[in-house]
CSV table of C-alpha atoms in Angstrom, one decimal:
chain,number,residue,atom,x,y,z
R,107,MET,CA,135.6,51.2,118.1
R,108,LYS,CA,138.5,53.4,118.6
R,109,LEU,CA,140.2,52.7,115.3
R,110,LEU,CA,137.2,54.0,113.3
R,111,GLU,CA,136.5,56.9,115.8
R,112,GLU,CA,140.1,58.2,115.4
R,113,LYS,CA,139.8,57.9,111.6
R,114,ILE,CA,136.6,59.9,111.5
R,115,LYS,CA,138.2,62.6,113.8
R,116,ALA,CA,141.1,62.7,111.5
R,117,ASP,CA,139.6,62.5,108.0
R,118,GLY,CA,135.9,63.1,108.3
R,119,LYS,CA,134.5,66.5,107.3
R,120,ILE,CA,131.6,68.1,109.1
R,121,TYR,CA,129.3,70.5,107.3
R,122,GLU,CA,126.3,72.5,108.1
R,123,GLY,CA,123.0,70.5,107.6
R,124,ASP,CA,124.1,67.6,109.7
R,125,ILE,CA,126.5,66.3,107.0
R,126,LEU,CA,129.5,64.1,107.8
R,127,LYS,CA,131.6,63.4,104.8
R,128,VAL,CA,133.7,60.4,104.9
R,129,ASP,CA,134.4,60.2,101.2
R,130,SER,CA,138.1,59.9,101.6
R,131,PHE,CA,137.9,56.4,103.3
R,132,VAL,CA,134.2,55.0,103.1
R,133,ASN,CA,132.1,56.0,100.3
R,134,HIS,CA,134.2,57.3,97.4
R,135,ARG,CA,137.7,56.3,98.1
R,136,ILE,CA,137.6,53.1,100.1
R,137,ASP,CA,140.5,52.5,102.5
R,138,VAL,CA,140.5,48.8,102.0
R,139,GLY,CA,142.9,48.1,105.0
R,140,LEU,CA,140.7,49.9,107.4
R,141,MET,CA,137.5,48.3,105.9
R,142,ASN,CA,139.1,44.9,106.5
R,143,GLU,CA,139.8,45.6,110.1
R,144,LEU,CA,136.1,46.8,110.5
R,145,GLY,CA,135.0,43.6,108.8
R,146,LYS,CA,136.9,41.5,111.2
R,147,GLU,CA,135.3,43.4,114.1
R,148,PHE,CA,131.8,42.7,112.7
R,149,TYR,CA,132.8,39.1,112.6
R,150,ARG,CA,134.0,39.1,116.2
R,151,ARG,CA,130.7,40.5,117.2
R,152,PHE,CA,128.4,38.1,115.1
R,153,ALA,CA,130.8,35.1,114.9
R,154,SER,CA,128.4,32.7,116.9
R,155,ASP,CA,125.3,33.7,115.2
R,156,GLY,CA,125.3,31.4,112.3
R,157,VAL,CA,125.2,34.2,109.7
R,158,ASN,CA,125.1,32.7,106.2
R,159,LYS,CA,124.2,35.8,104.2
R,160,ILE,CA,125.4,39.5,104.2
R,161,LEU,CA,122.7,41.8,102.9
R,162,THR,CA,123.6,45.4,102.0
R,163,ILE,CA,122.3,48.1,99.6
R,164,GLU,CA,124.2,49.6,96.6
R,165,ALA,CA,126.4,51.2,96.3
R,166,SER,CA,128.6,52.3,99.3
R,167,GLY,CA,127.7,49.4,101.3
R,168,ILE,CA,129.1,46.7,99.0
R,169,GLY,CA,132.7,47.2,99.7
R,170,ILE,CA,132.5,46.8,103.5
R,171,ALA,CA,130.1,44.0,103.1
R,172,CYS,CA,132.3,42.0,100.8
R,173,LEU,CA,135.3,42.5,103.1
R,174,ALA,CA,133.3,41.5,106.0
R,175,ALA,CA,131.8,38.5,104.3
R,176,GLN,CA,135.2,36.9,103.9
R,177,TYR,CA,135.3,36.4,107.6
R,178,PHE,CA,131.9,34.8,107.7
R,179,GLY,CA,132.5,32.6,104.6
R,180,ALA,CA,129.2,34.0,103.4
R,181,PRO,CA,128.1,35.5,100.1
R,182,VAL,CA,126.9,39.1,99.8
R,183,VAL,CA,123.5,40.1,98.4
R,184,PHE,CA,123.1,43.7,97.5
R,185,ALA,CA,119.8,45.3,97.2
R,186,LYS,CA,119.4,47.3,94.0
R,187,LYS,CA,117.8,50.7,93.9
R,188,SER,CA,115.8,50.5,90.7
R,189,ARG,CA,114.6,47.7,88.5
R,190,THR,CA,117.0,47.0,85.7
R,191,SER,CA,116.5,45.2,82.4
R,192,ASN,CA,119.0,42.6,83.7
R,193,LEU,CA,117.0,41.6,86.8
R,194,ALA,CA,114.5,38.8,87.3
R,195,PRO,CA,110.8,40.1,87.7
R,196,ASP,CA,110.5,37.9,90.8
R,197,VAL,CA,111.7,40.2,93.5
R,198,TYR,CA,111.0,41.5,97.0
R,199,THR,CA,110.7,45.2,97.2
R,200,ALA,CA,110.5,48.0,99.7
R,201,LYS,CA,110.5,51.8,99.6
R,202,VAL,CA,113.4,53.7,101.0
R,203,VAL,CA,113.5,57.5,101.4
R,204,SER,CA,117.0,59.0,101.0
R,205,TYR,CA,117.4,62.3,102.9
R,206,THR,CA,121.0,62.7,101.5
R,207,HIS,CA,119.8,62.4,98.0
R,208,GLY,CA,116.4,63.8,98.5
R,209,ASN,CA,114.5,61.1,96.6
R,210,THR,CA,112.7,57.8,97.2
R,211,ASN,CA,114.0,54.6,95.9
R,212,ASN,CA,112.3,51.2,95.4
R,213,ILE,CA,114.9,48.8,96.7
R,214,LEU,CA,114.7,45.2,95.5
R,215,VAL,CA,116.2,41.7,95.9
R,216,SER,CA,115.6,38.7,93.8
R,217,LYS,CA,113.6,36.0,95.6
R,218,ASP,CA,116.3,33.6,94.4
R,219,TYR,CA,118.9,35.1,96.7
R,220,LEU,CA,117.0,35.6,100.0
R,221,THR,CA,115.2,32.6,101.4
R,222,ALA,CA,113.6,31.4,104.5
R,223,SER,CA,116.6,29.3,105.5
R,224,ASP,CA,118.9,32.5,105.6
R,225,ARG,CA,120.3,34.0,108.7
R,226,VAL,CA,121.0,37.5,107.5
R,227,LEU,CA,123.4,40.1,108.8
R,228,ILE,CA,122.7,43.5,107.3
R,229,ILE,CA,125.8,45.7,106.8
R,230,ASP,CA,125.7,49.3,105.9
R,231,ASP,CA,127.9,52.3,106.2
R,232,PHE,CA,125.5,54.8,107.9
R,233,LEU,CA,122.5,54.6,110.2
R,234,ALA,CA,120.7,57.8,110.9
R,235,THR,CA,116.9,57.9,110.3
R,236,GLY,CA,117.1,54.2,109.6
R,237,GLU,CA,115.2,54.2,106.3
R,238,ALA,CA,117.7,52.0,104.6
R,239,LEU,CA,117.9,49.6,107.5
R,240,PHE,CA,114.1,49.4,107.8
R,241,GLY,CA,113.8,48.8,104.0
R,242,LEU,CA,116.4,46.0,104.2
R,243,ALA,CA,114.8,44.4,107.2
R,244,ASP,CA,111.5,44.5,105.4
R,245,LEU,CA,113.0,42.5,102.6
R,246,VAL,CA,114.4,39.9,105.1
R,247,ALA,CA,110.8,39.6,106.7
R,248,GLN,CA,109.3,39.2,103.3
R,249,ALA,CA,111.5,36.3,102.5
R,250,GLY,CA,110.8,34.7,105.9
R,251,ALA,CA,114.5,34.8,106.7
R,252,THR,CA,116.0,35.3,110.1
R,253,LEU,CA,117.5,38.8,110.7
R,254,VAL,CA,120.5,38.2,113.0
R,255,GLY,CA,121.3,41.9,113.3
R,256,ALA,CA,122.7,44.8,111.6
R,257,GLY,CA,126.5,46.0,111.5
R,258,ILE,CA,126.8,49.6,110.9
R,259,LEU,CA,130.0,51.6,110.5
R,260,ILE,CA,128.7,55.1,111.6
R,261,GLU,CA,125.5,55.6,113.6
R,262,LYS,CA,124.2,59.2,114.1
R,263,ALA,CA,122.9,58.2,117.6
R,264,TYR,CA,121.2,61.5,118.0
R,265,GLN,CA,118.8,60.6,115.2
R,266,ALA,CA,115.9,58.2,115.6
R,267,GLY,CA,116.9,55.2,113.6
R,268,GLY,CA,119.1,53.3,115.9
R,269,LYS,CA,116.8,53.7,118.9
R,270,ARG,CA,113.7,52.8,116.8
R,271,ALA,CA,115.6,49.6,115.4
R,272,ARG,CA,116.7,48.5,118.9
R,273,GLU,CA,113.1,49.0,120.3
R,274,GLN,CA,111.9,46.7,117.5
R,275,GLY,CA,114.3,44.1,118.6
R,276,ILE,CA,116.9,44.4,115.9
R,277,ARG,CA,120.4,43.9,117.3
R,278,VAL,CA,122.4,46.9,116.0
R,279,GLU,CA,126.1,46.9,116.4
R,280,SER,CA,127.5,50.3,115.3
R,281,LEU,CA,131.3,50.7,115.3
R,282,ALA,CA,131.2,54.4,115.8
R,283,ARG,CA,128.2,56.1,117.6
R,284,ILE,CA,128.1,59.8,117.2
R,285,ALA,CA,126.6,61.7,120.2
R,286,SER,CA,126.8,65.1,118.6
R,287,MET,CA,128.6,66.9,115.8
R,288,ASN,CA,128.7,70.3,114.2
R,289,PRO,CA,131.3,72.3,112.2
R,290,THR,CA,132.2,74.5,115.2
R,291,ASP,CA,132.6,72.0,118.0
R,292,GLY,CA,133.6,69.0,116.1
R,293,ILE,CA,132.5,65.5,116.8
R,294,THR,CA,131.9,63.5,120.0
R,295,PHE,CA,131.2,59.8,120.3
R,296,ILE,CA,129.3,57.6,122.7
R,297,GLU,CA,131.7,55.7,124.8
R,298,GLU,CA,131.4,51.9,124.4
M,26,MET,CA,140.9,31.3,83.8
M,27,LYS,CA,139.2,27.8,84.1
M,28,LEU,CA,137.6,28.5,87.5
M,29,LEU,CA,135.6,31.5,86.2
M,30,GLU,CA,134.7,29.8,82.9
M,31,GLU,CA,133.5,26.7,84.6
M,32,LYS,CA,131.3,28.9,87.0
M,33,ILE,CA,129.8,30.8,84.0
M,34,LYS,CA,129.0,27.6,82.2
M,35,ALA,CA,127.3,26.2,85.4
M,36,ASP,CA,125.5,29.3,86.8
M,37,GLY,CA,125.4,31.9,83.9
M,38,LYS,CA,122.2,32.3,82.1
M,39,ILE,CA,122.1,33.3,78.4
M,40,TYR,CA,119.2,35.0,77.0
M,41,GLU,CA,118.1,36.4,73.5
M,42,GLY,CA,119.4,39.9,72.9
M,43,ASP,CA,123.1,39.0,73.8
M,44,ILE,CA,122.4,38.9,77.6
M,45,LEU,CA,124.5,36.9,79.9
M,46,LYS,CA,123.2,37.0,83.5
M,47,VAL,CA,125.7,36.3,86.2
M,48,ASP,CA,123.4,37.7,89.0
M,49,SER,CA,123.9,34.6,91.2
M,50,PHE,CA,127.6,35.2,91.7
M,51,VAL,CA,128.8,38.6,90.4
M,52,ASN,CA,126.2,41.4,90.3
M,53,HIS,CA,123.4,40.8,92.7
M,54,ARG,CA,124.5,37.9,94.8
M,55,ILE,CA,128.3,38.0,95.1
M,56,ASP,CA,130.2,34.8,95.6
M,57,VAL,CA,132.9,36.3,97.9
M,58,GLY,CA,135.0,33.1,97.8
M,59,LEU,CA,135.2,33.1,94.1
M,60,MET,CA,135.7,36.8,93.8
M,61,ASN,CA,138.6,36.5,96.2
M,62,GLU,CA,140.3,33.9,94.0
M,63,LEU,CA,139.7,36.2,91.0
M,64,GLY,CA,141.1,39.1,93.0
M,65,LYS,CA,144.3,37.1,93.6
M,66,GLU,CA,144.6,36.4,89.9
M,67,PHE,CA,144.4,40.0,89.1
M,68,TYR,CA,147.2,40.5,91.6
M,69,ARG,CA,149.3,37.7,89.9
M,70,ARG,CA,149.0,39.3,86.7
M,71,PHE,CA,149.7,43.0,87.7
M,72,ALA,CA,151.9,42.3,90.9
M,73,SER,CA,155.0,43.9,89.4
M,74,ASP,CA,153.3,47.0,87.9
M,75,GLY,CA,153.4,49.3,91.0
M,76,VAL,CA,149.6,49.6,91.3
M,77,ASN,CA,148.7,52.1,94.0
M,78,LYS,CA,145.1,52.7,93.2
M,79,ILE,CA,142.2,50.5,92.0
M,80,LEU,CA,139.5,52.3,90.0
M,81,THR,CA,136.1,50.9,89.4
M,82,ILE,CA,132.5,52.2,88.8
M,83,GLU,CA,129.5,51.7,90.9
M,84,ALA,CA,127.8,49.4,91.7
M,85,SER,CA,128.6,45.9,90.6
M,86,GLY,CA,132.5,46.6,90.2
M,87,ILE,CA,132.9,47.7,93.8
M,88,GLY,CA,132.9,44.3,95.4
M,89,ILE,CA,135.5,42.6,93.2
M,90,ALA,CA,137.6,45.7,93.3
M,91,CYS,CA,137.7,45.7,97.1
M,92,LEU,CA,138.5,42.1,97.3
M,93,ALA,CA,141.3,42.5,94.7
M,94,ALA,CA,142.7,45.6,96.4
M,95,GLN,CA,143.6,43.8,99.5
M,96,TYR,CA,146.4,41.9,97.6
M,97,PHE,CA,147.7,45.2,96.1
M,98,GLY,CA,147.5,47.0,99.5
M,99,ALA,CA,145.9,49.8,97.6
M,100,PRO,CA,142.6,51.8,98.2
M,101,VAL,CA,139.7,51.5,95.8
M,102,VAL,CA,138.1,54.6,94.2
M,103,PHE,CA,134.8,54.1,92.6
M,104,ALA,CA,133.4,56.5,90.0
M,105,LYS,CA,130.0,57.7,90.8
M,106,LYS,CA,127.1,57.7,88.2
M,107,SER,CA,125.6,60.9,89.1
M,108,ARG,CA,126.3,64.0,91.1
M,109,THR,CA,125.1,63.8,94.6
M,110,SER,CA,124.7,66.4,97.2
M,111,ASN,CA,127.5,64.7,99.3
M,112,LEU,CA,130.1,65.1,96.7
M,113,ALA,CA,132.7,67.8,96.2
M,114,PRO,CA,132.2,70.1,93.2
M,115,ASP,CA,135.8,69.5,92.0
M,116,VAL,CA,135.5,66.4,89.9
M,117,TYR,CA,136.7,64.7,86.7
M,118,THR,CA,133.7,63.7,84.6
M,119,ALA,CA,133.2,61.5,81.4
M,120,LYS,CA,130.1,60.3,79.7
M,121,VAL,CA,129.2,56.6,79.7
M,122,VAL,CA,126.4,55.0,77.5
M,123,SER,CA,124.8,52.0,79.2
M,124,TYR,CA,123.4,49.6,76.6
M,125,THR,CA,122.2,47.3,79.4
M,126,HIS,CA,120.1,50.1,81.1
M,127,GLY,CA,119.5,52.1,78.0
M,128,ASN,CA,120.7,55.4,79.3
M,129,THR,CA,123.8,57.7,79.5
M,130,ASN,CA,125.5,58.5,82.8
M,131,ASN,CA,127.8,61.1,83.7
M,132,ILE,CA,130.5,59.3,85.7
M,133,LEU,CA,132.7,61.3,88.0
M,134,VAL,CA,135.6,61.1,90.4
M,135,SER,CA,136.7,63.7,92.9
M,136,LYS,CA,140.1,65.4,91.9
M,137,ASP,CA,141.1,64.6,95.5
M,138,TYR,CA,141.2,60.8,94.9
M,139,LEU,CA,142.8,60.5,91.5
M,140,THR,CA,146.1,62.3,91.1
M,141,ALA,CA,149.1,62.5,88.6
M,142,SER,CA,151.2,60.3,90.9
M,143,ASP,CA,148.8,57.4,90.7
M,144,ARG,CA,149.4,54.1,88.9
M,145,VAL,CA,145.8,52.9,88.3
M,146,LEU,CA,144.4,49.5,87.7
M,147,ILE,CA,140.9,49.7,86.5
M,148,ILE,CA,138.7,46.7,87.6
M,149,ASP,CA,135.3,46.0,86.3
M,150,ASP,CA,133.0,43.0,85.8
M,151,PHE,CA,132.1,43.2,82.1
M,152,LEU,CA,133.8,44.5,79.0
M,153,ALA,CA,131.6,44.5,75.9
M,154,THR,CA,131.4,47.9,73.9
M,155,GLY,CA,134.0,49.2,76.3
M,156,GLU,CA,131.9,52.3,77.2
M,157,ALA,CA,132.7,52.1,80.9
M,158,LEU,CA,136.3,51.2,80.3
M,159,PHE,CA,136.9,54.2,78.1
M,160,GLY,CA,135.1,56.5,80.4
M,161,LEU,CA,137.2,55.4,83.3
M,162,ALA,CA,140.4,55.6,81.3
M,163,ASP,CA,139.4,59.2,80.3
M,164,LEU,CA,139.2,60.1,84.1
M,165,VAL,CA,142.6,58.6,84.6
M,166,ALA,CA,143.9,60.6,81.7
M,167,GLN,CA,142.4,63.9,82.9
M,168,ALA,CA,144.1,63.3,86.2
M,169,GLY,CA,147.4,62.8,84.5
M,170,ALA,CA,147.7,59.5,86.3
M,171,THR,CA,149.2,56.3,84.7
M,172,LEU,CA,146.9,53.7,83.5
M,173,VAL,CA,148.6,50.4,84.2
M,174,GLY,CA,145.8,48.3,82.7
M,175,ALA,CA,142.3,46.9,83.1
M,176,GLY,CA,141.3,43.8,85.0
M,177,ILE,CA,138.0,42.4,83.6
M,178,LEU,CA,136.0,39.4,84.8
M,179,ILE,CA,134.1,38.8,81.6
M,180,GLU,CA,134.9,40.0,78.2
M,181,LYS,CA,132.5,39.5,75.3
M,182,ALA,CA,135.4,39.3,73.0
M,183,TYR,CA,133.1,39.3,69.9
M,184,GLN,CA,132.2,42.8,70.7
M,185,ALA,CA,134.4,45.8,69.8
M,186,GLY,CA,135.5,47.1,73.2
M,187,GLY,CA,138.4,44.8,74.0
M,188,LYS,CA,139.9,45.0,70.5
M,189,ARG,CA,139.6,48.9,70.6
M,190,ALA,CA,141.2,49.2,74.1
M,191,ARG,CA,144.1,46.9,73.1
M,192,GLU,CA,144.7,48.8,69.9
M,193,GLN,CA,144.8,52.0,72.0
M,194,GLY,CA,147.5,50.4,74.1
M,195,ILE,CA,145.6,49.6,77.2
M,196,ARG,CA,146.7,46.3,78.7
M,197,VAL,CA,143.4,44.4,79.2
M,198,GLU,CA,143.5,41.2,81.2
M,199,SER,CA,140.1,39.4,81.1
M,200,LEU,CA,139.6,36.4,83.2
M,201,ALA,CA,137.1,34.8,80.9
M,202,ARG,CA,136.9,35.8,77.2
M,203,ILE,CA,133.6,34.7,75.5
M,204,ALA,CA,134.1,33.8,71.8
M,205,SER,CA,130.5,33.3,71.2
M,206,MET,CA,127.2,32.6,73.0
M,207,ASN,CA,123.5,32.1,72.4
M,208,PRO,CA,120.7,30.4,74.1
M,209,THR,CA,120.7,27.4,71.8
M,210,ASP,CA,124.4,26.6,71.5
M,211,GLY,CA,125.5,27.9,74.8
M,212,ILE,CA,128.8,29.5,75.4
M,213,THR,CA,132.3,29.1,74.2
M,214,PHE,CA,135.5,30.7,75.4
M,215,ILE,CA,138.7,31.8,73.8
M,216,GLU,CA,141.5,29.5,75.0
M,217,GLU,CA,144.1,31.3,76.9
């Protein structure tokens, strides 16, 4: 999607170590107008799939998930990263390694909020190794719900996650697919 | 606001230890339609105040902040709870005690995303002791920005935070103000 690709080119920052920072519009400051347009695009792609629940993971997925969810008329459920004293004991859990943060989280969703009748669209900001996506898909499977697909803002297409997910039959729609990037040569996208 | 009070009465769960769980529509499953109406209400109350930035704190504030921000035409900045390897070193920080989670977080906002020209509306889901609110207000003050006020979904008005904030001159608009609650007698609200 050109709108997002142009924004990444203009405001994304590339660092050594395969780091793309989009803090200025995605995951620290949120460009709500832009996210709304991206939300509409997810709706355009999944409008006929009977989505009745948007699933994401805290924290940076929540904003885009809520803005997109408006168009689906669906609620958002966000997986939590650690058990809190406020949460019911009856949960689905999966393990997710974060390469960005260098740790492993237990993600969890209350069994009350993900059920066998759900048709779930996963929405998240990044897809690289796919750890978060596979963790969320695991929660959907545990609930016996139907995974309609995954709407991703930015896919590092040169990493294994997207390919692996598609091979497993997960429909992945990424609004910007990065073919390559580095601080010297900048960033190139896979043409849609 | 009656809409929110009725929802809390219908779907909120009160437990011993002064716990009100609104996981089914605020902070695990997000009722996006309801949050949109609450966002509009925040806009109605702060429409003439020149708000150009919405400030919240991860994770459960992000959804309502993004939905409200649409009406203001403003971006959202969410304070992060711990330093990540993805974040610039140049940040404003404050300490926030969480009584819910029984820990203390360092919250932080990049200096790039909060500046002296900003007119900031803080949005958050709960106000009780006020720890999060005072931490966020501290970040606003450090930036030399103007704090327009705070839009809160649910205020435990029998706790000290709201009173203390208003005494300090912070304009606090809470959409539901709880006068008292306990598992036996249920919940009562302060009439608007």
